[in-house]
């Protein structure tokens, strides 16, 4: 992958603090000196907030993927990895456009000054940035380039489900054996399509590991928040379980 994860921001100085101009023009920074500037407050294009171009269609596809993980709801640690794999398998699109933002001058002239510490409010929860979504697209496109089939995805999900490193397991050795069987089954389904089946298996597992770099908060803000609002995903899954 040629892209890199979202890093430092040109709006910040060498010490990671906002520049003087940004501090002067941003009331939120002055009101909250102990809080680092949120990703949605950055002035750079890469860190400007974005939103889905077709939120209802895309979010519905993401909710369908999330519903397929309900069978594994009791293991909260595997829910997010399975959701990531589901997004890759179902090729859920994530085309975005910049959120219209008022000009700095308009914000200065129209923003009401806070009357005191008790009346001041924290800024709204920021939306995903362009850099974050580009990293998500890079991870998904690299995974799509593997052109995995339904069986390969099924066995790959098995390697995620049977994780002996999860704390609190009563039979971790047995779970580890099941994970080895899932790896073996994945290798067997890959071998006929590639003479070096073992190396392809290593590549598939490597690409799957890159999906772990996608933060769950980004997935929730991008795919779920536009349709369900600021609802806790765990509570949403509980409601879906009761209705199913």
PDB file of C-alpha atoms in Angstrom:
ATOM      1  CA  UNK A   1       0.000   0.000   0.000  1.00  0.00           C
ATOM      2  CA  UNK A   2       1.417   3.300  -1.008  1.00  0.00           C
ATOM      3  CA  UNK A   3      -0.687   5.403   1.327  1.00  0.00           C
ATOM      4  CA  UNK A   4       0.252   5.949   4.916  1.00  0.00           C
ATOM      5  CA  UNK A   5      -1.849   6.384   7.981  1.00  0.00           C
ATOM      6  CA  UNK A   6      -3.014   9.863   8.866  1.00  0.00           C
ATOM      7  CA  UNK A   7      -0.118  11.549  10.623  1.00  0.00           C
ATOM      8  CA  UNK A   8       0.924  14.981  11.763  1.00  0.00           C
ATOM      9  CA  UNK A   9      -0.952  18.037  10.631  1.00  0.00           C
ATOM     10  CA  UNK A  10       0.645  21.025   8.858  1.00  0.00           C
ATOM     11  CA  UNK A  11      -1.621  23.282  10.932  1.00  0.00           C
ATOM     12  CA  UNK A  12       0.428  22.335  13.994  1.00  0.00           C
ATOM     13  CA  UNK A  13       3.896  23.422  14.970  1.00  0.00           C
ATOM     14  CA  UNK A  14       6.906  21.273  15.750  1.00  0.00           C
ATOM     15  CA  UNK A  15       5.682  20.641  19.293  1.00  0.00           C
ATOM     16  CA  UNK A  16       2.310  19.399  18.045  1.00  0.00           C
ATOM     17  CA  UNK A  17       0.490  22.564  19.148  1.00  0.00           C
ATOM     18  CA  UNK A  18      -1.681  24.751  16.903  1.00  0.00           C
ATOM     19  CA  UNK A  19       0.027  27.601  15.107  1.00  0.00           C
ATOM     20  CA  UNK A  20      -0.514  31.160  16.347  1.00  0.00           C
ATOM     21  CA  UNK A  21      -2.845  32.021  13.437  1.00  0.00           C
ATOM     22  CA  UNK A  22      -4.972  28.933  14.027  1.00  0.00           C
ATOM     23  CA  UNK A  23      -5.175  29.705  17.755  1.00  0.00           C
ATOM     24  CA  UNK A  24      -6.258  33.303  17.111  1.00  0.00           C
ATOM     25  CA  UNK A  25      -8.981  32.316  14.658  1.00  0.00           C
ATOM     26  CA  UNK A  26     -10.324  29.293  16.515  1.00  0.00           C
ATOM     27  CA  UNK A  27     -12.442  30.137  19.591  1.00  0.00           C
ATOM     28  CA  UNK A  28     -12.636  26.462  20.524  1.00  0.00           C
ATOM     29  CA  UNK A  29      -8.876  26.327  21.103  1.00  0.00           C
ATOM     30  CA  UNK A  30      -8.978  29.392  23.334  1.00  0.00           C
ATOM     31  CA  UNK A  31     -11.934  28.060  25.318  1.00  0.00           C
ATOM     32  CA  UNK A  32     -10.356  24.660  25.858  1.00  0.00           C
ATOM     33  CA  UNK A  33      -6.579  25.139  26.220  1.00  0.00           C
ATOM     34  CA  UNK A  34      -6.041  21.725  27.784  1.00  0.00           C
ATOM     35  CA  UNK A  35      -7.759  19.849  24.957  1.00  0.00           C
ATOM     36  CA  UNK A  36      -5.922  19.038  21.736  1.00  0.00           C
ATOM     37  CA  UNK A  37      -7.647  20.328  18.585  1.00  0.00           C
ATOM     38  CA  UNK A  38     -10.125  17.808  17.248  1.00  0.00           C
ATOM     39  CA  UNK A  39      -9.684  16.269  13.845  1.00  0.00           C
ATOM     40  CA  UNK A  40     -12.718  18.200  12.580  1.00  0.00           C
ATOM     41  CA  UNK A  41     -11.158  21.570  13.541  1.00  0.00           C
ATOM     42  CA  UNK A  42      -8.050  21.235  11.375  1.00  0.00           C
ATOM     43  CA  UNK A  43      -7.724  23.610   8.430  1.00  0.00           C
ATOM     44  CA  UNK A  44      -5.831  21.230   6.114  1.00  0.00           C
ATOM     45  CA  UNK A  45      -7.707  19.553   3.270  1.00  0.00           C
ATOM     46  CA  UNK A  46      -6.608  16.068   4.340  1.00  0.00           C
ATOM     47  CA  UNK A  47      -8.117  16.588   7.776  1.00  0.00           C
ATOM     48  CA  UNK A  48     -11.323  18.341   6.782  1.00  0.00           C
ATOM     49  CA  UNK A  49     -14.513  16.499   7.756  1.00  0.00           C
ATOM     50  CA  UNK A  50     -16.178  14.382   5.078  1.00  0.00           C
ATOM     51  CA  UNK A  51     -19.449  12.530   4.702  1.00  0.00           C
ATOM     52  CA  UNK A  52     -20.712   9.683   2.549  1.00  0.00           C
ATOM     53  CA  UNK A  53     -22.011  10.627  -0.884  1.00  0.00           C
ATOM     54  CA  UNK A  54     -24.870   8.099  -0.626  1.00  0.00           C
ATOM     55  CA  UNK A  55     -25.291   7.616   3.133  1.00  0.00           C
ATOM     56  CA  UNK A  56     -28.620   5.774   3.115  1.00  0.00           C
ATOM     57  CA  UNK A  57     -27.539   3.117   0.598  1.00  0.00           C
ATOM     58  CA  UNK A  58     -24.032   2.697   2.001  1.00  0.00           C
ATOM     59  CA  UNK A  59     -25.155   2.675   5.635  1.00  0.00           C
ATOM     60  CA  UNK A  60     -27.843   0.110   4.840  1.00  0.00           C
ATOM     61  CA  UNK A  61     -25.213  -2.177   3.325  1.00  0.00           C
ATOM     62  CA  UNK A  62     -23.031  -1.699   6.401  1.00  0.00           C
ATOM     63  CA  UNK A  63     -25.960  -2.481   8.715  1.00  0.00           C
ATOM     64  CA  UNK A  64     -26.614  -5.661   6.745  1.00  0.00           C
ATOM     65  CA  UNK A  65     -22.986  -6.661   7.302  1.00  0.00           C
ATOM     66  CA  UNK A  66     -23.287  -5.844  11.005  1.00  0.00           C
ATOM     67  CA  UNK A  67     -26.425  -7.967  11.289  1.00  0.00           C
ATOM     68  CA  UNK A  68     -24.497 -10.984  10.011  1.00  0.00           C
ATOM     69  CA  UNK A  69     -22.190 -10.780  13.042  1.00  0.00           C
ATOM     70  CA  UNK A  70     -25.053 -11.160  15.532  1.00  0.00           C
ATOM     71  CA  UNK A  71     -24.399 -14.885  15.840  1.00  0.00           C
ATOM     72  CA  UNK A  72     -21.057 -14.039  17.430  1.00  0.00           C
ATOM     73  CA  UNK A  73     -22.373 -11.256  19.677  1.00  0.00           C
ATOM     74  CA  UNK A  74     -21.236 -12.946  22.912  1.00  0.00           C
ATOM     75  CA  UNK A  75     -17.611 -12.575  21.916  1.00  0.00           C
ATOM     76  CA  UNK A  76     -17.233  -8.806  21.727  1.00  0.00           C
ATOM     77  CA  UNK A  77     -13.570  -9.095  20.756  1.00  0.00           C
ATOM     78  CA  UNK A  78     -14.330 -10.740  17.423  1.00  0.00           C
ATOM     79  CA  UNK A  79     -17.300  -8.567  16.485  1.00  0.00           C
ATOM     80  CA  UNK A  80     -15.277  -5.647  15.099  1.00  0.00           C
ATOM     81  CA  UNK A  81     -12.769  -7.852  13.173  1.00  0.00           C
ATOM     82  CA  UNK A  82     -15.677  -9.746  11.618  1.00  0.00           C
ATOM     83  CA  UNK A  83     -17.357  -6.458  10.720  1.00  0.00           C
ATOM     84  CA  UNK A  84     -14.168  -5.319   8.961  1.00  0.00           C
ATOM     85  CA  UNK A  85     -13.951  -8.584   7.019  1.00  0.00           C
ATOM     86  CA  UNK A  86     -17.635  -8.291   6.152  1.00  0.00           C
ATOM     87  CA  UNK A  87     -17.119  -4.803   4.728  1.00  0.00           C
ATOM     88  CA  UNK A  88     -14.305  -6.177   2.584  1.00  0.00           C
ATOM     89  CA  UNK A  89     -16.254  -9.246   1.456  1.00  0.00           C
ATOM     90  CA  UNK A  90     -19.378  -7.281   0.542  1.00  0.00           C
ATOM     91  CA  UNK A  91     -17.289  -4.523  -1.112  1.00  0.00           C
ATOM     92  CA  UNK A  92     -19.199  -1.819   0.746  1.00  0.00           C
ATOM     93  CA  UNK A  93     -18.372   1.483  -1.007  1.00  0.00           C
ATOM     94  CA  UNK A  94     -17.173   4.515   0.923  1.00  0.00           C
ATOM     95  CA  UNK A  95     -17.148   7.397  -1.533  1.00  0.00           C
ATOM     96  CA  UNK A  96     -17.154  10.648   0.403  1.00  0.00           C
ATOM     97  CA  UNK A  97     -17.413  14.384  -0.168  1.00  0.00           C
ATOM     98  CA  UNK A  98     -16.222  17.270   1.960  1.00  0.00           C
ATOM     99  CA  UNK A  99     -18.714  18.632   4.463  1.00  0.00           C
ATOM    100  CA  UNK A 100     -19.557  22.270   3.603  1.00  0.00           C
ATOM    101  CA  UNK A 101     -17.816  24.451   6.152  1.00  0.00           C
ATOM    102  CA  UNK A 102     -18.389  28.162   6.837  1.00  0.00           C
ATOM    103  CA  UNK A 103     -15.491  30.494   6.149  1.00  0.00           C
ATOM    104  CA  UNK A 104     -13.243  31.551   9.011  1.00  0.00           C
ATOM    105  CA  UNK A 105     -14.451  35.147   8.695  1.00  0.00           C
ATOM    106  CA  UNK A 106     -18.083  34.045   8.889  1.00  0.00           C
ATOM    107  CA  UNK A 107     -17.371  31.962  11.970  1.00  0.00           C
ATOM    108  CA  UNK A 108     -15.632  34.896  13.676  1.00  0.00           C
ATOM    109  CA  UNK A 109     -18.491  37.288  12.928  1.00  0.00           C
ATOM    110  CA  UNK A 110     -21.397  34.953  13.691  1.00  0.00           C
ATOM    111  CA  UNK A 111     -20.124  32.748  16.495  1.00  0.00           C
ATOM    112  CA  UNK A 112     -21.532  33.819  19.843  1.00  0.00           C
ATOM    113  CA  UNK A 113     -18.905  34.385  22.532  1.00  0.00           C
ATOM    114  CA  UNK A 114     -19.259  32.290  25.675  1.00  0.00           C
ATOM    115  CA  UNK A 115     -20.568  34.213  28.685  1.00  0.00           C
ATOM    116  CA  UNK A 116     -18.763  32.105  31.238  1.00  0.00           C
ATOM    117  CA  UNK A 117     -17.209  28.783  32.083  1.00  0.00           C
ATOM    118  CA  UNK A 118     -20.552  27.338  33.122  1.00  0.00           C
ATOM    119  CA  UNK A 119     -22.298  28.190  29.855  1.00  0.00           C
ATOM    120  CA  UNK A 120     -19.540  27.079  27.507  1.00  0.00           C
ATOM    121  CA  UNK A 121     -20.105  23.828  25.623  1.00  0.00           C
ATOM    122  CA  UNK A 122     -17.681  21.400  24.155  1.00  0.00           C
ATOM    123  CA  UNK A 123     -17.624  21.209  20.361  1.00  0.00           C
ATOM    124  CA  UNK A 124     -19.768  18.642  18.604  1.00  0.00           C
ATOM    125  CA  UNK A 125     -18.351  15.219  17.959  1.00  0.00           C
ATOM    126  CA  UNK A 126     -16.138  15.553  14.865  1.00  0.00           C
ATOM    127  CA  UNK A 127     -16.920  13.731  11.653  1.00  0.00           C
ATOM    128  CA  UNK A 128     -14.418  11.435   9.890  1.00  0.00           C
ATOM    129  CA  UNK A 129     -11.632  13.235   8.069  1.00  0.00           C
ATOM    130  CA  UNK A 130     -10.594  12.777   4.455  1.00  0.00           C
ATOM    131  CA  UNK A 131      -7.255  11.293   5.530  1.00  0.00           C
ATOM    132  CA  UNK A 132      -8.960   8.677   7.715  1.00  0.00           C
ATOM    133  CA  UNK A 133     -11.362   7.632   4.962  1.00  0.00           C
ATOM    134  CA  UNK A 134      -8.531   7.462   2.420  1.00  0.00           C
ATOM    135  CA  UNK A 135      -6.668   5.095   4.739  1.00  0.00           C
ATOM    136  CA  UNK A 136      -9.817   2.970   5.067  1.00  0.00           C
ATOM    137  CA  UNK A 137     -10.188   2.883   1.274  1.00  0.00           C
ATOM    138  CA  UNK A 138      -6.526   1.926   0.887  1.00  0.00           C
ATOM    139  CA  UNK A 139      -6.902  -1.006   3.295  1.00  0.00           C
ATOM    140  CA  UNK A 140     -10.092  -2.257   1.655  1.00  0.00           C
ATOM    141  CA  UNK A 141      -8.791  -1.900  -1.908  1.00  0.00           C
ATOM    142  CA  UNK A 142      -5.630  -3.825  -1.035  1.00  0.00           C
ATOM    143  CA  UNK A 143      -7.802  -6.578   0.395  1.00  0.00           C
ATOM    144  CA  UNK A 144     -10.082  -6.576  -2.641  1.00  0.00           C
ATOM    145  CA  UNK A 145      -7.036  -7.070  -4.872  1.00  0.00           C
ATOM    146  CA  UNK A 146      -6.677 -10.567  -3.383  1.00  0.00           C
ATOM    147  CA  UNK A 147      -9.975 -11.550  -5.091  1.00  0.00           C
ATOM    148  CA  UNK A 148     -10.984 -13.980  -2.352  1.00  0.00           C
ATOM    149  CA  UNK A 149     -14.006 -16.219  -2.786  1.00  0.00           C
ATOM    150  CA  UNK A 150     -16.782 -17.101  -0.299  1.00  0.00           C
ATOM    151  CA  UNK A 151     -14.941 -20.185   1.010  1.00  0.00           C
ATOM    152  CA  UNK A 152     -11.748 -18.221   1.550  1.00  0.00           C
ATOM    153  CA  UNK A 153     -13.619 -15.550   3.483  1.00  0.00           C
ATOM    154  CA  UNK A 154     -15.384 -18.226   5.552  1.00  0.00           C
ATOM    155  CA  UNK A 155     -12.138 -19.902   6.594  1.00  0.00           C
ATOM    156  CA  UNK A 156     -10.478 -16.535   7.181  1.00  0.00           C
ATOM    157  CA  UNK A 157     -13.293 -15.605   9.547  1.00  0.00           C
ATOM    158  CA  UNK A 158     -12.673 -18.928  11.278  1.00  0.00           C
ATOM    159  CA  UNK A 159      -9.107 -17.868  12.037  1.00  0.00           C
ATOM    160  CA  UNK A 160     -10.556 -14.750  13.689  1.00  0.00           C
ATOM    161  CA  UNK A 161     -13.248 -16.556  15.669  1.00  0.00           C
ATOM    162  CA  UNK A 162     -10.970 -19.247  17.083  1.00  0.00           C
ATOM    163  CA  UNK A 163      -8.462 -17.031  18.851  1.00  0.00           C
ATOM    164  CA  UNK A 164      -6.642 -18.782  21.725  1.00  0.00           C
ATOM    165  CA  UNK A 165      -5.167 -15.481  22.929  1.00  0.00           C
ATOM    166  CA  UNK A 166      -8.519 -14.197  24.209  1.00  0.00           C
ATOM    167  CA  UNK A 167      -8.224 -13.980  28.019  1.00  0.00           C
ATOM    168  CA  UNK A 168     -10.565 -16.020  30.182  1.00  0.00           C
ATOM    169  CA  UNK A 169     -10.909 -19.058  27.905  1.00  0.00           C
ATOM    170  CA  UNK A 170     -11.423 -22.410  29.618  1.00  0.00           C
ATOM    171  CA  UNK A 171     -10.003 -24.465  26.728  1.00  0.00           C
ATOM    172  CA  UNK A 172      -7.480 -22.221  24.996  1.00  0.00           C
ATOM    173  CA  UNK A 173      -5.507 -25.206  23.697  1.00  0.00           C
ATOM    174  CA  UNK A 174      -8.621 -26.599  22.008  1.00  0.00           C
ATOM    175  CA  UNK A 175      -9.414 -23.167  20.538  1.00  0.00           C
ATOM    176  CA  UNK A 176      -5.843 -22.974  19.250  1.00  0.00           C
ATOM    177  CA  UNK A 177      -6.272 -26.345  17.558  1.00  0.00           C
ATOM    178  CA  UNK A 178      -9.442 -25.108  15.859  1.00  0.00           C
ATOM    179  CA  UNK A 179      -7.576 -22.029  14.639  1.00  0.00           C
ATOM    180  CA  UNK A 180      -4.868 -24.258  13.158  1.00  0.00           C
ATOM    181  CA  UNK A 181      -7.555 -26.255  11.366  1.00  0.00           C
ATOM    182  CA  UNK A 182      -8.995 -23.016   9.974  1.00  0.00           C
ATOM    183  CA  UNK A 183      -5.533 -22.007   8.717  1.00  0.00           C
ATOM    184  CA  UNK A 184      -5.098 -25.434   7.122  1.00  0.00           C
ATOM    185  CA  UNK A 185      -8.513 -25.272   5.449  1.00  0.00           C
ATOM    186  CA  UNK A 186      -7.723 -21.787   4.150  1.00  0.00           C
ATOM    187  CA  UNK A 187      -4.411 -22.985   2.728  1.00  0.00           C
ATOM    188  CA  UNK A 188      -6.084 -25.966   1.022  1.00  0.00           C
ATOM    189  CA  UNK A 189      -8.642 -23.749  -0.713  1.00  0.00           C
ATOM    190  CA  UNK A 190      -5.907 -21.339  -1.815  1.00  0.00           C
ATOM    191  CA  UNK A 191      -3.460 -23.958  -3.126  1.00  0.00           C
ATOM    192  CA  UNK A 192      -5.305 -24.959  -6.366  1.00  0.00           C
ATOM    193  CA  UNK A 193      -5.320 -21.334  -7.531  1.00  0.00           C
ATOM    194  CA  UNK A 194      -1.699 -20.593  -6.758  1.00  0.00           C
ATOM    195  CA  UNK A 195       1.340 -22.921  -7.034  1.00  0.00           C
ATOM    196  CA  UNK A 196       2.883 -21.227  -4.017  1.00  0.00           C
ATOM    197  CA  UNK A 197      -0.185 -21.646  -1.849  1.00  0.00           C
ATOM    198  CA  UNK A 198       1.715 -21.100   1.372  1.00  0.00           C
ATOM    199  CA  UNK A 199       3.026 -17.706   0.238  1.00  0.00           C
ATOM    200  CA  UNK A 200      -0.484 -16.666  -0.837  1.00  0.00           C
ATOM    201  CA  UNK A 201      -1.751 -17.691   2.595  1.00  0.00           C
ATOM    202  CA  UNK A 202       0.882 -15.472   4.192  1.00  0.00           C
ATOM    203  CA  UNK A 203      -0.193 -12.569   1.967  1.00  0.00           C
ATOM    204  CA  UNK A 204      -3.860 -13.068   2.834  1.00  0.00           C
ATOM    205  CA  UNK A 205      -3.085 -13.109   6.555  1.00  0.00           C
ATOM    206  CA  UNK A 206      -0.884 -10.029   6.157  1.00  0.00           C
ATOM    207  CA  UNK A 207      -3.624  -8.107   4.373  1.00  0.00           C
ATOM    208  CA  UNK A 208      -6.103  -9.228   7.034  1.00  0.00           C
ATOM    209  CA  UNK A 209      -3.808  -7.825   9.712  1.00  0.00           C
ATOM    210  CA  UNK A 210      -3.843  -4.404   8.024  1.00  0.00           C
ATOM    211  CA  UNK A 211      -7.601  -4.250   8.572  1.00  0.00           C
ATOM    212  CA  UNK A 212      -6.865  -4.107  12.306  1.00  0.00           C
ATOM    213  CA  UNK A 213      -5.478  -0.600  11.787  1.00  0.00           C
ATOM    214  CA  UNK A 214      -8.992   0.657  10.973  1.00  0.00           C
ATOM    215  CA  UNK A 215     -10.302   2.076  14.276  1.00  0.00           C
ATOM    216  CA  UNK A 216     -13.796   0.973  15.349  1.00  0.00           C
ATOM    217  CA  UNK A 217     -14.719   4.614  16.022  1.00  0.00           C
ATOM    218  CA  UNK A 218     -14.153   5.445  12.343  1.00  0.00           C
ATOM    219  CA  UNK A 219     -16.397   2.576  11.235  1.00  0.00           C
ATOM    220  CA  UNK A 220     -19.149   3.702  13.583  1.00  0.00           C
ATOM    221  CA  UNK A 221     -18.909   7.386  12.658  1.00  0.00           C
ATOM    222  CA  UNK A 222     -18.808   6.723   8.915  1.00  0.00           C
ATOM    223  CA  UNK A 223     -21.235   3.835   8.393  1.00  0.00           C
ATOM    224  CA  UNK A 224     -23.612   3.831  11.378  1.00  0.00           C
ATOM    225  CA  UNK A 225     -23.851   7.309  12.853  1.00  0.00           C
ATOM    226  CA  UNK A 226     -25.552   8.893   9.777  1.00  0.00           C
ATOM    227  CA  UNK A 227     -28.581   6.609  10.232  1.00  0.00           C
ATOM    228  CA  UNK A 228     -28.675   5.788  13.962  1.00  0.00           C
ATOM    229  CA  UNK A 229     -27.072   8.917  15.419  1.00  0.00           C
ATOM    230  CA  UNK A 230     -24.869   8.826  18.508  1.00  0.00           C
ATOM    231  CA  UNK A 231     -26.179   5.445  19.612  1.00  0.00           C
ATOM    232  CA  UNK A 232     -23.855   2.966  21.255  1.00  0.00           C
ATOM    233  CA  UNK A 233     -23.213   0.089  18.862  1.00  0.00           C
ATOM    234  CA  UNK A 234     -23.377  -2.462  21.683  1.00  0.00           C
ATOM    235  CA  UNK A 235     -26.858  -1.218  22.642  1.00  0.00           C
ATOM    236  CA  UNK A 236     -27.902  -1.359  18.990  1.00  0.00           C
ATOM    237  CA  UNK A 237     -26.781  -4.985  18.739  1.00  0.00           C
ATOM    238  CA  UNK A 238     -28.701  -5.857  21.901  1.00  0.00           C
ATOM    239  CA  UNK A 239     -31.871  -4.400  20.380  1.00  0.00           C
ATOM    240  CA  UNK A 240     -31.254  -6.269  17.126  1.00  0.00           C
ATOM    241  CA  UNK A 241     -30.824  -9.512  19.081  1.00  0.00           C
ATOM    242  CA  UNK A 242     -34.139  -8.981  20.860  1.00  0.00           C
ATOM    243  CA  UNK A 243     -35.920  -8.360  17.555  1.00  0.00           C
ATOM    244  CA  UNK A 244     -34.368 -11.350  15.768  1.00  0.00           C
TER     245      UNK A 244
END
